[in-house]
């Protein structure tokens, strides 16, 4: 009976050891999963940061293009005003010349 009891205690110890190994393995796996989760989270943060940088770069580029277009429009309007002033000066000169010719006759 004593031998049988010792065998049962030995089996119980083996089971406890197997259970402890299993728990250790579970802990290791949980730690690995947590690390993988953190790495995935960091990758997502990096992707979000990268997307934010790209968005900001695109926004700046679009603002620069808008500024260039506004400048081109302003230059065009200035040129139109110059041409209009030149045309009005020619019309006024022509009218003055015509009026002077009429007075001469």
Tab-separated table of C-alpha atoms in Angstrom:
chain	number	residue	atom	x	y	z
A	1	UNK	CA	0.000	0.000	0.000
A	2	UNK	CA	2.856	2.328	0.791
A	3	UNK	CA	4.436	1.691	-2.631
A	4	UNK	CA	1.081	2.316	-4.281
A	5	UNK	CA	0.736	5.578	-2.361
A	6	UNK	CA	4.247	6.667	-3.423
A	7	UNK	CA	3.433	5.829	-7.068
A	8	UNK	CA	0.240	7.900	-6.874
A	9	UNK	CA	2.177	10.807	-5.336
A	10	UNK	CA	4.763	10.510	-8.112
A	11	UNK	CA	1.970	10.580	-10.726
A	12	UNK	CA	0.439	13.602	-8.995
A	13	UNK	CA	3.826	15.353	-9.121
A	14	UNK	CA	4.164	14.506	-12.829
A	15	UNK	CA	0.686	15.909	-13.470
A	16	UNK	CA	1.525	19.054	-11.479
A	17	UNK	CA	4.762	19.407	-13.429
A	18	UNK	CA	2.933	18.982	-16.746
A	19	UNK	CA	0.332	21.531	-15.604
A	20	UNK	CA	3.079	23.984	-14.623
A	21	UNK	CA	4.770	23.503	-18.016
A	22	UNK	CA	1.411	24.114	-19.695
A	23	UNK	CA	0.834	27.292	-17.660
A	24	UNK	CA	4.345	28.496	-18.470
A	25	UNK	CA	3.745	27.868	-22.168
A	26	UNK	CA	0.444	29.765	-21.946
A	27	UNK	CA	2.230	32.689	-20.264
A	28	UNK	CA	4.911	32.700	-22.958
A	29	UNK	CA	2.251	32.657	-25.681
A	30	UNK	CA	0.317	35.471	-24.005
A	31	UNK	CA	3.506	37.543	-23.801
A	32	UNK	CA	4.252	36.861	-27.483
A	33	UNK	CA	0.686	37.805	-28.454
A	34	UNK	CA	0.906	40.997	-26.389
A	35	UNK	CA	4.201	41.892	-28.061
A	36	UNK	CA	2.746	41.165	-31.501
A	37	UNK	CA	-0.246	43.326	-30.598
A	38	UNK	CA	2.052	46.166	-29.536
A	39	UNK	CA	4.089	45.815	-32.723
A	40	UNK	CA	0.915	45.837	-34.818
A	41	UNK	CA	-0.269	48.904	-32.907
A	42	UNK	CA	3.075	50.630	-33.530
A	43	UNK	CA	2.849	49.740	-37.227
A	44	UNK	CA	-0.659	51.206	-37.350
A	45	UNK	CA	0.558	54.367	-35.603
A	46	UNK	CA	3.414	54.606	-38.115
A	47	UNK	CA	0.959	54.213	-40.994
A	48	UNK	CA	-1.325	56.859	-39.511
A	49	UNK	CA	1.655	59.195	-39.006
A	50	UNK	CA	2.814	58.567	-42.566
A	51	UNK	CA	-0.687	59.245	-43.913
A	52	UNK	CA	-0.836	62.471	-41.876
A	53	UNK	CA	2.528	63.601	-43.285
A	54	UNK	CA	1.371	62.793	-46.824
A	55	UNK	CA	-1.887	64.680	-46.224
A	56	UNK	CA	0.008	67.711	-44.916
A	57	UNK	CA	2.426	67.621	-47.865
A	58	UNK	CA	-0.469	67.399	-50.312
A	59	UNK	CA	-2.295	70.226	-48.533
A	60	UNK	CA	0.818	72.437	-48.718
A	61	UNK	CA	1.276	71.579	-52.386
A	62	UNK	CA	-2.357	72.432	-53.120
A	63	UNK	CA	-2.043	75.725	-51.215
A	64	UNK	CA	1.077	76.595	-53.233
A	65	UNK	CA	-0.743	75.765	-56.481
A	66	UNK	CA	-3.690	77.916	-55.381
A	67	UNK	CA	-1.300	80.795	-54.598
A	68	UNK	CA	0.327	80.419	-58.015
A	69	UNK	CA	-3.098	80.434	-59.683
A	70	UNK	CA	-4.153	83.524	-57.699
A	71	UNK	CA	-0.934	85.269	-58.729
A	72	UNK	CA	-1.480	84.322	-62.386
A	73	UNK	CA	-5.046	85.647	-62.181
A	74	UNK	CA	-3.837	88.899	-60.606
A	75	UNK	CA	-1.183	89.264	-63.341
A	76	UNK	CA	-3.838	88.661	-65.991
A	77	UNK	CA	-6.149	91.288	-64.467
A	78	UNK	CA	-3.275	93.773	-64.261
A	79	UNK	CA	-2.425	93.150	-67.910
A	80	UNK	CA	-6.104	93.616	-68.857
A	81	UNK	CA	-6.198	96.919	-66.944
A	82	UNK	CA	-3.023	98.117	-68.703
A	83	UNK	CA	-4.441	97.172	-72.113
A	84	UNK	CA	-7.764	98.875	-71.268
A	85	UNK	CA	-5.933	102.055	-70.182
A	86	UNK	CA	-3.811	102.031	-73.368
A	87	UNK	CA	-6.922	101.534	-75.502
A	88	UNK	CA	-8.791	104.346	-73.703
A	89	UNK	CA	-5.770	106.644	-74.179
A	90	UNK	CA	-5.727	105.855	-77.918
A	91	UNK	CA	-9.491	106.494	-78.171
A	92	UNK	CA	-9.130	109.801	-76.297
A	93	UNK	CA	-6.192	110.822	-78.530
A	94	UNK	CA	-8.175	109.907	-81.650
A	95	UNK	CA	-11.178	111.928	-80.414
A	96	UNK	CA	-8.955	114.894	-79.562
A	97	UNK	CA	-7.303	114.686	-82.987
A	98	UNK	CA	-10.712	114.488	-84.653
A	99	UNK	CA	-12.006	117.461	-82.625
A	100	UNK	CA	-8.904	119.495	-83.538
A	101	UNK	CA	-9.413	118.666	-87.221
A	102	UNK	CA	-13.071	119.733	-86.965
A	103	UNK	CA	-12.060	123.072	-85.401
A	104	UNK	CA	-9.488	123.653	-88.116
A	105	UNK	CA	-12.152	123.436	-90.789
